[in-house]
Amino acid sequence: MKKLIVAHLGSGASMCAMQGGRSIESTMGFTTLDGLPMGTRPGQIDPGVVLYLISQEGMSPADVQHLLYHDSGLKGLSGPSADMRVLEESADPRAAFAIGYSVYRIALNAGMLAGALGGLDAFIFTAGIGENSARLRGRVVDRLGWLGLALDPVANAAHALAVSRAESRIPIYMIPTDEELMIARHALALLSARPAR
């Protein structure tokens, strides 16, 4: 499998197009505000919104920064919570809207990343929401049927490693992430490469 889309879906969320084990495109930009909607960050937003908030709403740059980092995303759209587990159990229509918007943006960015790759060999869900929300995985894959993805509902509900149906043209996986282990490995490699004093 040479062309992969990895959907890291958690309180912080991003997607990456990987070709031959290397990242060639990502939903992230200059800061962690760009890309997908997250727990408290908006994801992609028109820069004109920032200008409007400062010039028309009288917000200070510090106020805008706080809004974009702490009161946007799922929390801003739903009102009460940035936690996908809470939103999935809620009967509040704002919670449903926040989830629906998130699914839409994930699917939209998957199309962009597939275009960057010029094809797709596998789709991978990971991180807190990607690993634990069978409902969200199902909704995302439903929107990506045009790419050839087909979900096995039994495997998906069981949080299996492979969650695609046998006839799916593109295999779908759910791979648990361990960010702390990767940070430790990189730190160890960096320290091992330092010349001895």
Tab-separated table of C-alpha atoms in Angstrom, residues 40-188:
chain	number	residue	atom	x	y	z
A	40	THR	CA	-12.243	23.758	20.488
A	41	ARG	CA	-10.523	24.979	17.273
A	42	PRO	CA	-12.465	25.854	14.107
A	43	GLY	CA	-10.352	24.290	11.406
A	44	GLN	CA	-10.340	26.004	8.016
A	45	ILE	CA	-11.813	29.470	8.274
A	46	ASP	CA	-11.998	32.490	6.000
A	47	PRO	CA	-9.294	34.970	7.157
A	48	GLY	CA	-11.913	37.674	6.635
A	49	VAL	CA	-13.679	36.374	9.738
A	50	VAL	CA	-10.738	37.490	11.873
A	51	LEU	CA	-10.774	40.946	10.259
A	52	TYR	CA	-14.529	41.190	10.828
A	53	LEU	CA	-14.273	40.223	14.497
A	54	ILE	CA	-11.634	42.894	15.098
A	55	SER	CA	-12.994	45.732	12.941
A	56	GLN	CA	-16.759	45.198	13.239
A	57	GLU	CA	-17.225	43.392	16.562
A	58	GLY	CA	-14.497	45.319	18.379
A	59	MET	CA	-12.698	42.227	19.623
A	60	SER	CA	-9.047	42.549	20.564
A	61	PRO	CA	-6.476	40.250	18.937
A	62	ALA	CA	-6.180	38.445	22.287
A	63	ASP	CA	-9.964	37.934	22.402
A	64	VAL	CA	-9.981	36.557	18.845
A	65	GLN	CA	-7.085	34.247	19.659
A	66	HIS	CA	-8.946	32.907	22.712
A	67	LEU	CA	-12.120	32.415	20.667
A	68	LEU	CA	-10.315	30.512	17.920
A	69	TYR	CA	-8.280	28.286	20.232
A	70	HIS	CA	-10.736	27.672	23.076
A	71	ASP	CA	-14.350	28.371	22.063
A	72	SER	CA	-14.680	27.201	18.465
A	73	GLY	CA	-14.845	23.797	16.759
A	74	LEU	CA	-17.209	21.214	18.228
A	75	LYS	CA	-17.609	23.288	21.380
A	76	GLY	CA	-18.493	26.442	19.488
A	77	LEU	CA	-20.918	24.688	17.150
A	78	SER	CA	-22.647	22.563	19.764
A	79	GLY	CA	-22.674	24.979	22.697
A	80	PRO	CA	-22.148	22.636	25.646
A	81	SER	CA	-19.254	20.326	24.840
A	82	ALA	CA	-16.124	19.578	22.823
A	83	ASP	CA	-16.355	15.869	23.695
A	84	MET	CA	-17.607	13.671	20.852
A	85	ARG	CA	-18.896	11.083	23.348
A	86	VAL	CA	-21.135	13.708	24.967
A	87	LEU	CA	-22.305	15.028	21.607
A	88	GLU	CA	-23.203	11.559	20.290
A	89	GLU	CA	-25.419	10.949	23.332
A	90	SER	CA	-27.048	14.379	23.210
A	91	ALA	CA	-30.536	15.079	21.865
A	92	ASP	CA	-29.626	18.741	21.293
A	93	PRO	CA	-29.875	19.604	17.571
A	94	ARG	CA	-26.720	21.719	17.938
A	95	ALA	CA	-24.805	18.574	18.878
A	96	ALA	CA	-26.102	16.806	15.774
A	97	PHE	CA	-25.133	19.823	13.680
A	98	ALA	CA	-21.581	19.846	15.117
A	99	ILE	CA	-21.121	16.134	14.359
A	100	GLY	CA	-22.587	16.486	10.874
A	101	TYR	CA	-20.308	19.411	10.086
A	102	SER	CA	-17.293	17.457	11.307
A	103	VAL	CA	-18.196	14.454	9.129
A	104	TYR	CA	-18.720	16.724	6.123
A	105	ARG	CA	-15.308	18.387	6.544
A	106	ILE	CA	-13.526	15.044	7.024
A	107	ALA	CA	-15.083	13.714	3.810
A	108	LEU	CA	-14.344	16.942	1.939
A	109	ASN	CA	-10.681	16.828	2.955
A	110	ALA	CA	-10.452	13.130	2.099
A	111	GLY	CA	-11.386	14.047	-1.468
A	112	MET	CA	-8.682	16.707	-1.536
A	113	LEU	CA	-6.057	14.325	-0.197
A	114	ALA	CA	-7.054	11.555	-2.610
A	115	GLY	CA	-6.610	14.101	-5.388
A	116	ALA	CA	-3.143	14.991	-4.085
A	117	LEU	CA	-2.223	11.303	-4.073
A	118	GLY	CA	-3.700	10.603	-7.492
A	119	GLY	CA	-5.454	7.548	-6.093
A	120	LEU	CA	-5.859	5.688	-2.823
A	121	ASP	CA	-4.696	2.301	-1.527
A	122	ALA	CA	-6.049	2.480	2.059
A	123	PHE	CA	-7.902	4.732	4.493
A	124	ILE	CA	-6.883	4.710	8.158
A	125	PHE	CA	-8.772	6.012	11.200
A	126	THR	CA	-6.772	6.743	14.347
A	127	ALA	CA	-6.711	8.832	17.582
A	128	GLY	CA	-9.416	9.158	20.233
A	129	ILE	CA	-12.480	9.727	18.047
A	130	GLY	CA	-11.157	7.773	15.084
A	131	GLU	CA	-10.492	4.752	17.302
A	132	ASN	CA	-13.559	4.894	19.550
A	133	SER	CA	-16.475	6.298	17.572
A	134	ALA	CA	-17.922	3.571	15.372
A	135	ARG	CA	-20.781	5.924	14.497
A	136	LEU	CA	-18.494	8.636	13.190
A	137	ARG	CA	-16.428	6.123	11.202
A	138	GLY	CA	-19.646	4.834	9.666
A	139	ARG	CA	-20.870	8.279	8.692
A	140	VAL	CA	-17.530	9.269	7.182
A	141	VAL	CA	-17.314	6.078	5.117
A	142	ASP	CA	-20.919	6.537	3.943
A	143	ARG	CA	-19.858	9.862	2.434
A	144	LEU	CA	-16.778	8.280	0.844
A	145	GLY	CA	-18.529	5.457	-0.988
A	146	TRP	CA	-17.717	7.203	-4.281
A	147	LEU	CA	-14.020	6.536	-3.535
A	148	GLY	CA	-14.703	2.821	-3.245
A	149	LEU	CA	-14.882	2.549	0.549
A	150	ALA	CA	-17.360	0.066	2.049
A	151	LEU	CA	-17.572	-0.503	5.807
A	152	ASP	CA	-18.243	-3.816	7.543
A	153	PRO	CA	-20.718	-2.810	10.284
A	154	VAL	CA	-19.880	-5.810	12.490
A	155	ALA	CA	-16.121	-5.232	12.363
A	156	ASN	CA	-16.681	-1.514	12.832
A	157	ALA	CA	-18.854	-2.015	15.924
A	158	ALA	CA	-16.202	-4.370	17.352
A	159	HIS	CA	-13.473	-1.755	16.717
A	160	ALA	CA	-11.515	-4.328	14.698
A	161	LEU	CA	-8.212	-3.499	13.017
A	162	ALA	CA	-9.715	-4.004	9.541
A	163	VAL	CA	-13.199	-2.493	9.296
A	164	SER	CA	-13.871	-2.697	5.554
A	165	ARG	CA	-16.064	-5.235	3.798
A	166	ALA	CA	-14.397	-7.838	1.600
A	167	GLU	CA	-15.760	-6.161	-1.527
A	168	SER	CA	-14.482	-2.706	-0.547
A	169	ARG	CA	-12.185	-1.449	-3.321
A	170	ILE	CA	-10.204	0.479	-0.696
A	171	PRO	CA	-9.335	-1.259	2.599
A	172	ILE	CA	-10.244	0.644	5.759
A	173	TYR	CA	-8.319	0.241	9.001
A	174	MET	CA	-8.644	1.447	12.578
A	175	ILE	CA	-5.145	1.687	14.052
A	176	PRO	CA	-4.653	2.781	17.674
A	177	THR	CA	-2.225	5.641	18.099
A	178	ASP	CA	0.442	6.054	20.769
A	179	GLU	CA	1.699	9.614	20.505
A	180	GLU	CA	3.659	9.425	23.755
A	181	LEU	CA	5.618	6.401	22.495
A	182	MET	CA	6.449	8.156	19.227
A	183	ILE	CA	7.591	11.297	21.079
A	184	ALA	CA	9.789	9.152	23.324
A	185	ARG	CA	11.302	7.336	20.322
A	186	HIS	CA	12.083	10.589	18.519
A	187	ALA	CA	13.547	12.128	21.664
A	188	LEU	CA	15.729	9.043	22.204
